[in-house]
Coordinates of C-alpha atoms and ligand atoms in Angstrom, one line a residue:
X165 CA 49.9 22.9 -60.9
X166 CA 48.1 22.4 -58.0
X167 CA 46.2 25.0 -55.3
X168 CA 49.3 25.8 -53.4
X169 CA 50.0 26.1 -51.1
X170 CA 49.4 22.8 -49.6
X171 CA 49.8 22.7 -46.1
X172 CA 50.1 20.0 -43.1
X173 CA 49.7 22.7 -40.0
X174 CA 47.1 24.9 -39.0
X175 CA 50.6 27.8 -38.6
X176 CA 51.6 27.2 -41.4
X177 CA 48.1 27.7 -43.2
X178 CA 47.7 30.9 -40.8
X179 CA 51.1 32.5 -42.6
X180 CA 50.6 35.9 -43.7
X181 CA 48.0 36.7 -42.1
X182 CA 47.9 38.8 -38.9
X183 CA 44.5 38.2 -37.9
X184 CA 43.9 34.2 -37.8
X185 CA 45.7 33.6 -34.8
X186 CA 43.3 31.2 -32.7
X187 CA 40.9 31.2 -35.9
X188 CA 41.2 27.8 -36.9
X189 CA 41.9 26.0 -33.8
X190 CA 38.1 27.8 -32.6
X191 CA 36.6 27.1 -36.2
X192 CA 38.5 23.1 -35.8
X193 CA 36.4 22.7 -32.4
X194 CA 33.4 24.3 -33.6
X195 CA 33.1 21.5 -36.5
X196 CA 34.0 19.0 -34.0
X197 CA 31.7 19.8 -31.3
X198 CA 28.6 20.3 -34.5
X199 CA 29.4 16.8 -36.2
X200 CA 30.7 14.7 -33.0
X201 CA 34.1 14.0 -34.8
X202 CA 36.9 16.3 -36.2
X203 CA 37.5 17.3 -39.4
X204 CA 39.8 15.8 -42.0
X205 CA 40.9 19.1 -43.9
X206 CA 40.5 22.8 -43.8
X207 CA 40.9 25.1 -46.9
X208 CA 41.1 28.9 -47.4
X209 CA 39.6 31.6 -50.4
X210 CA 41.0 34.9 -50.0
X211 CA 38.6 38.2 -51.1
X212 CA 40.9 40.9 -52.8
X213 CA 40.4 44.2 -53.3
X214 CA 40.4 46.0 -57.0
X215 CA 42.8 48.5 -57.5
X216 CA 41.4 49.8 -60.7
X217 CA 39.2 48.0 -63.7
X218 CA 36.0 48.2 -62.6
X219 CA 33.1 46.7 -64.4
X220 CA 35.0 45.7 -67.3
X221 CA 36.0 42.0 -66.5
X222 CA 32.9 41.0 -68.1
X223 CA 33.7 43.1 -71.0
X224 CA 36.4 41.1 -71.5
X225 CA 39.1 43.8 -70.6
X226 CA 41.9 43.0 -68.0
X227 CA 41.7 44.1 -64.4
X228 CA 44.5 44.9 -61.5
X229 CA 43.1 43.1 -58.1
X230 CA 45.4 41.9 -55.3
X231 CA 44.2 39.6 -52.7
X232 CA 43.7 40.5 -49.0
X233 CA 44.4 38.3 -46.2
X234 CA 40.7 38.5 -45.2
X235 CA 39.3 35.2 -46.4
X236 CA 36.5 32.5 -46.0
X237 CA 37.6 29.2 -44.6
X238 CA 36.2 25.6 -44.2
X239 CA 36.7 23.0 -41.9
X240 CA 35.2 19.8 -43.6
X241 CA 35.0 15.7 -43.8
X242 CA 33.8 13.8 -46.4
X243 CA 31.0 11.4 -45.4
X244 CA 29.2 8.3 -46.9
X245 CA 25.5 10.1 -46.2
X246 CA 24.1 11.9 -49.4
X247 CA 23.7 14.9 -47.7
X248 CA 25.6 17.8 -47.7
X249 CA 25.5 19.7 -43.8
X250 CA 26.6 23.1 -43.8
X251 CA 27.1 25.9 -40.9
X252 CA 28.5 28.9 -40.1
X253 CA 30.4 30.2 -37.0
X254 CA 27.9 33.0 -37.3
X255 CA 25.2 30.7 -36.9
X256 CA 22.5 33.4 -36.1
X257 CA 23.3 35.5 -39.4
X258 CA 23.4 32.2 -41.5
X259 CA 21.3 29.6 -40.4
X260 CA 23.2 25.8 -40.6
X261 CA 21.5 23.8 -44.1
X262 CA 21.4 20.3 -44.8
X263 CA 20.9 19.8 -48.6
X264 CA 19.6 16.1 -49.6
X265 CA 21.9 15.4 -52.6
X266 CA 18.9 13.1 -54.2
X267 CA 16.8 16.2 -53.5
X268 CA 16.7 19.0 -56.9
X269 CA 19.2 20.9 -54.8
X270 CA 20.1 22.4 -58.3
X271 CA 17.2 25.0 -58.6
X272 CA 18.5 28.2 -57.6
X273 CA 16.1 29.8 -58.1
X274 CA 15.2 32.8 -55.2
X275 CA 12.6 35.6 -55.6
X276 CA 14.9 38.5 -53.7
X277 CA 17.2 37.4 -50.9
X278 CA 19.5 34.5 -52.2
X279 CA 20.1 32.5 -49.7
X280 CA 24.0 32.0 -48.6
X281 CA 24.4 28.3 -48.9
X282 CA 23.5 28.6 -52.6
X283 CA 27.0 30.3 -53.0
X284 CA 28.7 27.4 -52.0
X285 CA 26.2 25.2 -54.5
X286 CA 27.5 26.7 -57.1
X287 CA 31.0 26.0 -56.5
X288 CA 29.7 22.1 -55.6
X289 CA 27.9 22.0 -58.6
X290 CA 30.8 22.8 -60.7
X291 CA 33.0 20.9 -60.1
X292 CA 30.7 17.8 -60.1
X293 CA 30.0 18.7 -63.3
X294 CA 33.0 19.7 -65.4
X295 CA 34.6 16.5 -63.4
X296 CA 31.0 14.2 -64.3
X297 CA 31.0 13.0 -60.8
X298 CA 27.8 11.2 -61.1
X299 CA 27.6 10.0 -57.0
X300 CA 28.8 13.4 -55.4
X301 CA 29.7 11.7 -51.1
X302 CA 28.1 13.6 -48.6
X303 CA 30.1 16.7 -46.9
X304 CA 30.2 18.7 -43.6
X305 CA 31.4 21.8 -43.4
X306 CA 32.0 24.7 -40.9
X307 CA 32.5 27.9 -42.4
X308 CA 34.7 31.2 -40.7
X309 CA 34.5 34.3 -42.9
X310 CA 36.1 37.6 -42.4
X311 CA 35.6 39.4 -45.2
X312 CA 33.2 42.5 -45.0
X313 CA 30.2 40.5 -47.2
X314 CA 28.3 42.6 -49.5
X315 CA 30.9 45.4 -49.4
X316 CA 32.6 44.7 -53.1
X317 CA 36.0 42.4 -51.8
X318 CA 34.4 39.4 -52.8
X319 CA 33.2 37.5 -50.0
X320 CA 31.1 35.7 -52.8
X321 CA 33.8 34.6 -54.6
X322 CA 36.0 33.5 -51.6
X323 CA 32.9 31.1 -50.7
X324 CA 32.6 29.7 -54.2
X325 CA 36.5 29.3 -54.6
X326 CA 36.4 27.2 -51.2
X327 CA 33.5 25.2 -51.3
X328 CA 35.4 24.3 -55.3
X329 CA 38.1 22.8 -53.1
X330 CA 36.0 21.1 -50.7
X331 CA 33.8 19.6 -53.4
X332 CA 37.3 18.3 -55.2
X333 CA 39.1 17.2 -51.8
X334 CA 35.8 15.4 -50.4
X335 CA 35.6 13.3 -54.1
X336 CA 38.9 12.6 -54.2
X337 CA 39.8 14.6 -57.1
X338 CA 43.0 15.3 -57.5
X339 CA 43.7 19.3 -58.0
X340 CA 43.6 20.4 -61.2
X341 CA 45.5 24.1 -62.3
X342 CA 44.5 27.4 -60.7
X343 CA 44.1 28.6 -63.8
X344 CA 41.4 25.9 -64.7
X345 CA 39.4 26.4 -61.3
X346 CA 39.4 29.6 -61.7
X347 CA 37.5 29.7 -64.6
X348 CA 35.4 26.9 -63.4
X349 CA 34.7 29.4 -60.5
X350 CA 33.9 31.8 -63.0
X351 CA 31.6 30.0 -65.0
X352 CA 29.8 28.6 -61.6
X353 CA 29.4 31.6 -59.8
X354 CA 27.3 32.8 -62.4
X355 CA 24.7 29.8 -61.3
X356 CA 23.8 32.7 -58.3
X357 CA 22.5 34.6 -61.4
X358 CA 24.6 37.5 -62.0
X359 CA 26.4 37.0 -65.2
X360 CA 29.8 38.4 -63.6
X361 CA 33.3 38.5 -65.1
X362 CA 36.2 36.1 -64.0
X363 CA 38.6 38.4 -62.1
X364 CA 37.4 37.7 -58.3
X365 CA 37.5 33.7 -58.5
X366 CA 40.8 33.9 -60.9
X367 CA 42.6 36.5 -57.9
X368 CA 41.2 34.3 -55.0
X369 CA 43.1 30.9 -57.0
X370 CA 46.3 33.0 -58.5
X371 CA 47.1 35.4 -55.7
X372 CA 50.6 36.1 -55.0
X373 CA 51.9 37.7 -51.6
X374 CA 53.9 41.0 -52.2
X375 CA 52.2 41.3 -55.7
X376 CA 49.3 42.7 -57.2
X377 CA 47.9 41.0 -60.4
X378 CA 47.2 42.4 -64.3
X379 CA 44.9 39.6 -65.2
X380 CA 43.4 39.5 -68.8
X381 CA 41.0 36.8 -70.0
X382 CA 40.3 35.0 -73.0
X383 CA 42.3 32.7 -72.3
X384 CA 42.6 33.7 -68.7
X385 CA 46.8 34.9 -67.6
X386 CA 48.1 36.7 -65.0
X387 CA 50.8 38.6 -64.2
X388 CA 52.8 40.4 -61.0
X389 CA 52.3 44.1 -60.7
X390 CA 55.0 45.6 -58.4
X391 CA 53.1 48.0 -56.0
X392 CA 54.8 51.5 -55.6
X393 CA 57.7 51.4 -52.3
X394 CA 56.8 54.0 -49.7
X395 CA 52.5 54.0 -50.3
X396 CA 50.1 51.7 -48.9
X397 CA 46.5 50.8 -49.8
X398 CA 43.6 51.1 -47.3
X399 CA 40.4 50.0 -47.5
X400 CA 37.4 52.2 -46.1
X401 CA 33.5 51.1 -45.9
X402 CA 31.1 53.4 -46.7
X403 CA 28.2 51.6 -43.9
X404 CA 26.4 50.9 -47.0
X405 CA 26.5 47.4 -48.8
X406 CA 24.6 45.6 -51.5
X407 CA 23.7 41.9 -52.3
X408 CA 24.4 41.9 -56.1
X409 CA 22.0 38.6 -56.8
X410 CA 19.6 39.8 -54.9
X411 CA 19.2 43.0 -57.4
X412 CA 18.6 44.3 -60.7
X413 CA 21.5 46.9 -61.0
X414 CA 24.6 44.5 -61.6
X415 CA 23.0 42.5 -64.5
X416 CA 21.0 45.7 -65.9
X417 CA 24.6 47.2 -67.1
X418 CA 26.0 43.7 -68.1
X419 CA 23.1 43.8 -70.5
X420 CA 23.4 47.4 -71.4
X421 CA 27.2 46.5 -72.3
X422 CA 26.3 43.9 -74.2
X423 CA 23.5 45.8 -76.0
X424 CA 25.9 48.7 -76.8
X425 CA 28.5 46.1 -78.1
X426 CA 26.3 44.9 -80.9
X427 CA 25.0 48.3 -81.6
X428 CA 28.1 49.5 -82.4
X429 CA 28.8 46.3 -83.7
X430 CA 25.8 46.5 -86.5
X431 CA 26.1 50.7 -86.5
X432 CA 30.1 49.8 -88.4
X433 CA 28.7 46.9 -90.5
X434 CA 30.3 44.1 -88.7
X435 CA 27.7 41.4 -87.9
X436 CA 26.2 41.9 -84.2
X437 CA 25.3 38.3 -83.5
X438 CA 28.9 37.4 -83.6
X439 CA 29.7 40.2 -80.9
X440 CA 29.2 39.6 -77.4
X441 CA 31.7 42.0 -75.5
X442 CA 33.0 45.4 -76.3
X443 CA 36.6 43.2 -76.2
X444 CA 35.1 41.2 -79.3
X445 CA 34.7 43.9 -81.0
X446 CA 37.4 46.1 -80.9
X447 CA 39.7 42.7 -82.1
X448 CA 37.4 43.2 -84.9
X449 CA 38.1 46.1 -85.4
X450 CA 41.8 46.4 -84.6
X451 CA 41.0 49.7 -82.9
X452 CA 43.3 51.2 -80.0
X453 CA 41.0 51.7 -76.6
X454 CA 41.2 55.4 -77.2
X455 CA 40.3 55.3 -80.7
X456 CA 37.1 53.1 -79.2
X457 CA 36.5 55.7 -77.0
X458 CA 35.8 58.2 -80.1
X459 CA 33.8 55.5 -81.7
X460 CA 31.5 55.7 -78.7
X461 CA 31.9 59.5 -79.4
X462 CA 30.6 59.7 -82.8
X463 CA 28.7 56.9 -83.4
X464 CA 26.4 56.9 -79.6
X465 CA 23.9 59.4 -78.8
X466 CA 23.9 60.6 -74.9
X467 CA 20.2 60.2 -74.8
X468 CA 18.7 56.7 -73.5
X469 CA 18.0 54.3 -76.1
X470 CA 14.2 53.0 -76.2
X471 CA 14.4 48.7 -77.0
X472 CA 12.7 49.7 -80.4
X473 CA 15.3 52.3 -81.3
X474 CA 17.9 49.1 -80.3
X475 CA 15.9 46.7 -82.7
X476 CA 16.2 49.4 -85.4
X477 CA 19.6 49.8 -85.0
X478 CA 20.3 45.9 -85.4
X479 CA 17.9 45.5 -88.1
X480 CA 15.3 43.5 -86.2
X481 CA 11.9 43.6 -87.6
X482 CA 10.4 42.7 -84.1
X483 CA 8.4 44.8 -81.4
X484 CA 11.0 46.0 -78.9
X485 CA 9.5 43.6 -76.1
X486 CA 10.7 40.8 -78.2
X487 CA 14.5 42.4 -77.9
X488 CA 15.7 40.9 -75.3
X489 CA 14.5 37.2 -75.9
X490 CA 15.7 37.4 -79.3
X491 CA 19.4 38.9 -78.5
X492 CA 19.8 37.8 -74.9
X493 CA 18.5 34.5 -74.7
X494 CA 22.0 33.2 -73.4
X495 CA 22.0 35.6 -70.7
X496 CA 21.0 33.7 -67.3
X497 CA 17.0 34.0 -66.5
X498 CA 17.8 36.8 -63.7
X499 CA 20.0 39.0 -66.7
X500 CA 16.9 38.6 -68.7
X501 CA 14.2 39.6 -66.1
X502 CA 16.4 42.6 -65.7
X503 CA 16.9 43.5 -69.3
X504 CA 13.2 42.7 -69.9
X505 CA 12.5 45.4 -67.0
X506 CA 14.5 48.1 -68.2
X507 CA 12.7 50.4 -70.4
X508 CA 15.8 52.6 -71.9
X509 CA 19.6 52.0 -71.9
X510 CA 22.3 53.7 -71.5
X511 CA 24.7 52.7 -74.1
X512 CA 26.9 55.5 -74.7
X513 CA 27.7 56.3 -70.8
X514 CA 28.0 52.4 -70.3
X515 CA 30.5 51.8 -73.5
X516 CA 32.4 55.5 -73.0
X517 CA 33.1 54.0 -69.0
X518 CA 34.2 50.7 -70.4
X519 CA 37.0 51.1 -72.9
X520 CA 38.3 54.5 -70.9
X521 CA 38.6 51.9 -67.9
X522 CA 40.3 49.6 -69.5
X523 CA 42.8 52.3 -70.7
X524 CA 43.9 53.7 -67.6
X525 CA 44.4 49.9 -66.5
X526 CA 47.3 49.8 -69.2
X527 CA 48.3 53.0 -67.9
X528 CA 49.0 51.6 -64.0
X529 CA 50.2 48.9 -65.3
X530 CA 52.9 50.4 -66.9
X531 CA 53.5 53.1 -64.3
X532 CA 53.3 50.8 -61.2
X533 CA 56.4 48.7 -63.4
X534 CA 58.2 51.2 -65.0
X535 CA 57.3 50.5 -68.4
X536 CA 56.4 54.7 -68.4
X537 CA 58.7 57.1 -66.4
X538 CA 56.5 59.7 -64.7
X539 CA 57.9 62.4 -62.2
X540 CA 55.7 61.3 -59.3
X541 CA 54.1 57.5 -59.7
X542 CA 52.1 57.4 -56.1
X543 CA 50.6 60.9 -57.5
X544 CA 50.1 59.4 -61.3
X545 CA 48.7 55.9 -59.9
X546 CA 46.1 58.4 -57.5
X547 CA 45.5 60.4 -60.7
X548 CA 43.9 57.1 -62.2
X549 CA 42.2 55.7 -59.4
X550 CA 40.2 59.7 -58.9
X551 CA 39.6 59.1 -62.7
X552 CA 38.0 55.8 -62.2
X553 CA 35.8 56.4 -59.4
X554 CA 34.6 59.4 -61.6
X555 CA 33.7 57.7 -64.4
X556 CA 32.1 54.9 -61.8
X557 CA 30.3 57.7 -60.5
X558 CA 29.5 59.7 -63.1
X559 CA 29.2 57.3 -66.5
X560 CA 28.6 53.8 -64.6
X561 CA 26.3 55.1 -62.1
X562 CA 27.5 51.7 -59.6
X563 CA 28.6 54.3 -56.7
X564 CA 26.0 55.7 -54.0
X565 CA 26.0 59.3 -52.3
X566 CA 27.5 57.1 -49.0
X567 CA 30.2 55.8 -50.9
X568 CA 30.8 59.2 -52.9
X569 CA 31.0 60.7 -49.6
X570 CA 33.9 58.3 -48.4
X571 CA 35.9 58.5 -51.5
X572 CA 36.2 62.8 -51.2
X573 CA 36.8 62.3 -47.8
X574 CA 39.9 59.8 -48.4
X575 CA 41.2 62.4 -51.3
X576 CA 40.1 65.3 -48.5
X577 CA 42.7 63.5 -46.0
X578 CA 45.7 62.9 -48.1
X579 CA 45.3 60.3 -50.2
X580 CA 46.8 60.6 -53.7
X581 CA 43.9 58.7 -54.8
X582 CA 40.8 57.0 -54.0
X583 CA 38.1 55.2 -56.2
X584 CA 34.8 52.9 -55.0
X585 CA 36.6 49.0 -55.3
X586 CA 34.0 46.4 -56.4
X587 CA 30.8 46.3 -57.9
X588 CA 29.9 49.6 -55.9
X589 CA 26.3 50.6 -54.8
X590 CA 27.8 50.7 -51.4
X591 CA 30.7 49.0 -49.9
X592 CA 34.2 49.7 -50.0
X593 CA 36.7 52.5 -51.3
X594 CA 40.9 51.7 -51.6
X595 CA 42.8 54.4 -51.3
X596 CA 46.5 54.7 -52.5
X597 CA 47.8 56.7 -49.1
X598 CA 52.0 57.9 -49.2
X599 CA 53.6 56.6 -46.0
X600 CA 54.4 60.0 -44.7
X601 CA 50.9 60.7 -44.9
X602 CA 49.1 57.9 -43.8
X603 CA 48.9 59.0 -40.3
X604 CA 46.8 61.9 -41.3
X605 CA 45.0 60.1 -43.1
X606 CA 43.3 57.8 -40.7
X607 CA 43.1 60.7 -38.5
X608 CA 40.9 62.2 -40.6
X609 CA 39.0 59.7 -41.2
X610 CA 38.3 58.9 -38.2
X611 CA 37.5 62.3 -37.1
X612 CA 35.0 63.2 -39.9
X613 CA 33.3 60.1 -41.8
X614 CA 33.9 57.5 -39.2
X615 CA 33.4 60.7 -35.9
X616 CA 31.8 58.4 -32.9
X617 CA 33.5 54.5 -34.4
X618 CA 34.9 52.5 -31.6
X619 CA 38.5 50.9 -32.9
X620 CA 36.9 47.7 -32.5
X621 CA 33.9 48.9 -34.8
X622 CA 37.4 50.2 -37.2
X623 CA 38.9 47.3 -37.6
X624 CA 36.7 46.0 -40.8
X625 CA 35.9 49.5 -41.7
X626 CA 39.2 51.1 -42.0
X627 CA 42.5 49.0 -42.5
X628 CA 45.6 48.9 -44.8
X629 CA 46.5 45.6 -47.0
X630 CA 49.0 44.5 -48.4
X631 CA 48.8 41.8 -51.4
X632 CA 48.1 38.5 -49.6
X633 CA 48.7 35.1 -51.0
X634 CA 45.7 32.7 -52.8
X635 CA 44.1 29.7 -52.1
X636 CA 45.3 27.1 -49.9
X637 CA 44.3 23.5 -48.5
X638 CA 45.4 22.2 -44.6
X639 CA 45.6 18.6 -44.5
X640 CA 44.9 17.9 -40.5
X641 CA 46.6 14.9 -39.0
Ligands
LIG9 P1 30.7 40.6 -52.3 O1 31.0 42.0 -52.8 O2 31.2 40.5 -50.9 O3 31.2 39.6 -53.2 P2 28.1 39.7 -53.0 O4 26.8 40.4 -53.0 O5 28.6 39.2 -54.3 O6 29.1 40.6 -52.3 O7 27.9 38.3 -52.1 C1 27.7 38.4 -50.7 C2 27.0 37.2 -50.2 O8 27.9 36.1 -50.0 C3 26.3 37.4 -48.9 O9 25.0 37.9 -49.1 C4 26.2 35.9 -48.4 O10 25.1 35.2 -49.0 C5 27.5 35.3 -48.9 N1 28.5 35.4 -47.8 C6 29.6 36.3 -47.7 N2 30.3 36.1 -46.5 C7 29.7 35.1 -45.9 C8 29.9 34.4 -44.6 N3 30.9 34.7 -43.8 N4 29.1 33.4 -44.3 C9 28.1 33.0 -45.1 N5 27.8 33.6 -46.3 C10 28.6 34.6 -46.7
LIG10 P1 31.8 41.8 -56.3 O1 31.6 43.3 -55.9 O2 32.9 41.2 -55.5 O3 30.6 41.0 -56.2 C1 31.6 41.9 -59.1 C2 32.0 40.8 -60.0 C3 33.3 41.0 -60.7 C4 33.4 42.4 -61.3 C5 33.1 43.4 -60.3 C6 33.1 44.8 -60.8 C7 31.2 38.5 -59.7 C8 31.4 37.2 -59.0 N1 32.0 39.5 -59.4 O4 32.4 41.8 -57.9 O5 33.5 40.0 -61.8 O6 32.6 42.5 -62.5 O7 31.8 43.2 -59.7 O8 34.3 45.2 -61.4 O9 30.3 38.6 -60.5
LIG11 MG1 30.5 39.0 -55.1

């Protein structure tokens, strides 16, 4: 199947969406006026917002994400130069980059700020790998993005996903199944240096209007989760975001996940080098979640662990600096630096957040469809999203006090729920608000955390979504 839809009008491409109109006709004559001709195609990545399931993609538990019609989107050519040229519409906050394709354009390597192109390097890269495309053609592209970047609904992602479909279109591949770019996303992405799950590229390529998605991985599937009638989901910014690649925090609790995976792992006699994720091994242990959660109970210990009380419990006769080369070699060079850095780890918090998480995902799941009667579901469905952004909070430790703030003042003005959306330490909040008191809802909001925001200033810092359809390619006449 291919990235559909396909689409022969810039209209048509602009369908479902309320805020393109003009977009691509502007980013169309931008390219044109940049590169002296027009360009031959134009494709869109949509971010998404997660509705619960946070941090546990790379666990290898299944998330609930729907996308939102905020998206990045490319205007491109192929060309027979062996260079690719890329700009943005915002040229001032991203500076235009050629990249000499005989150049070693591959190292990715950034001490602090990554720099943005790299993002759509690593959705270049592979695809010309995993298709062996051993004379890549030259590209130019201009680049519109409206989603909030930074702010946990995945402008990364959105940029990989395009520039995947770029790379393919410009190569003359033809389009292989959503399923397989998305994990080719998945995998490339993680060239940036975060060792990140699958769910952002897998929503941005699988994405169905109207629905929101239970996606589980391993092999990757997906399927539609009907969104209660009479609520609606509105994403707030806290004023706060956060580069994941250019920080520690996101990889240190990947690592600290891992780590408390084999220590478990080794603490019930099951060997630990053949356990990567907590998912890994609860199928070895043909545990429930909750019963997992009790094994975190009994066998963790709330206090940090040092590295040498980590080698001890694996049975490694090495000095604790030697931990992380010899358990996480695989782990990217950045995952490493972070792990190396770290001098204790949190494994019980990390693990307790984890399979509790992916718990109360089964439970919306089977709420939001019916699967369990409850007396109230927009009240249930809030119940789980407060409990998530505690344990995010409180266990995971990926919110901020800006971000905490946000998400009491959502629950303060009516929402039946609200929870940090995202990797967190800053960013947004998605709150689950009943029709009847949505009105309130933004009122209060924007008389207490957003008091003195224009509604211009609003409109990417306060707005309800609706589940927005996936990745699509334009091709112009
Ligand atoms: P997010 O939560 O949005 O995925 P990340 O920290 O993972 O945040 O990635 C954000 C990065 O993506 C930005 O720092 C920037 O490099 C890149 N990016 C996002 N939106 C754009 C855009 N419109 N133009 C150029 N680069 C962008
Ligand atoms: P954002 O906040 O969009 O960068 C990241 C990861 C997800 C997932 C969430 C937390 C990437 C590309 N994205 O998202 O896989 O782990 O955090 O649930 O690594
Ligand atoms: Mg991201």
């Amino acid at each position: 199947m291919d990235v559909s839809p396909t689409f022969t009008t810039l209209t048509d491409l602009a369908q479902g969406s309320s805020t393109n109109e003009g977009r691509y006709e502007t980013l169309v004559s931008k390219f044109t006026d940049k590169y002296g001709r027009p360009p031959t195609h134009l494709a869109r990545s949509p971010g998404r917002v997660n509705l619960i399931g946070e941090h546990i993609d790379y666990c290898g538990y299944g998330v609930l994400p729907m996308a939102i019609e905020q998206d990045i989107v490319m205007a491109f050519a192929a060309t027979d130069s062996n260079t690719i040229s890329i700009a943005d519409i915002e040229e001032d906050k991203y500076a235009a980059k050629d990249i000499d394709l005989s150049s070693d354009w591959r190292n990715f390597s950034s001490n602090g700020a990554v720099p943005w192109y790299n993002y759509f390097l690593c959705g270049f890269r592979g695809i010309i790998e995993e298709f062996s495309i051993l004379s890549p053609v030259g590209i130019q592209v201009m680049m519109d993005g409206s989603i909030p970047p930074s702010s946990g609904l995945s402008s990364s992602s959105a940029l990989v996903c395009c520039s995947s479909i770029v790379t393919l279109v410009s190569n003359s591949v033809p389009l292989p199944s959503k399923t397989r770019l998305a994990d080719i996303c998945a995998s490339s992405e993680r060239y940036i240096g975060t060792q990140g799950g699958g769910m952002d590229q897998a929503v941005s390529f699988l994405a169905q209007p109207g629905r929101a998605l239970k996606i589980d991985f391993n092999p990757l599937t997906s399927s539609p989760v009907t969104l209660p009638a009479g609520y609606s989901f509105v994403v707030s910014h806290c004023g706060e975001s956060m580069n994941k690649a250019a920080t520690f925090s996101f990889n240190e609790r990947v690592v600290e996940c891992r780590l408390a995976a084999k220590a478990l792992a080794s603490l019930q006699g099951i060997e630990w080098r053949n356990i990567s994720k907590f998912a890994d091994l609860q199928n070895a242990l043909g545990y429930t979640l909750k019963q997992m959660v009790s094994l975190v109970q009994d066998k963790l210990h709330e206090d940090s662990y040092t590295k040498d009380e980590i080698c001890g419990i694996l049975g490694l006769k090495i000095k604790g600096d030697e931990l992380v080369g010899e358990v996480l070699s695989s782990m990217s060079p950045q995952a490493q630096k972070a792990a190396a850095e770290l001098s204790r780890y949190k494994l019980y918090q990390r693990a307790l957040h984890v399979f509790a998480e992916a718990d109360r995902v089964e439970q919306f799941k089977m709420i939001a469809n019916g699967e369990e009667a409850v007396e109230d579901v927009g009240a249930s469905l809030g119940e789980l999203m407060n409990a998530s952004h505690s344990s995010c909070s409180k266990l995971y430790e990926c919110s901020c006090p800006a971000l905490d703030t946000l998400v009491s003042n959502c629950v303060a003005s009516g929402a039946s729920g609200s929870r940090l959306t995202g990797a967190g330490w800053g960013g947004c909040s998605v709150s689950i608000v009943s029709d009847s008191s949505l009105e309130k809802f933004l009122e209060g909001l924007r008389g207490a955390f957003f008091k003195g925001k224009t509604d211009e200033e609003l409109k990417t810092k306060l707005f309800a979504t609706r589940p927005g359809p996936g990745a699509a390619l334009c091709h112009l006449k």
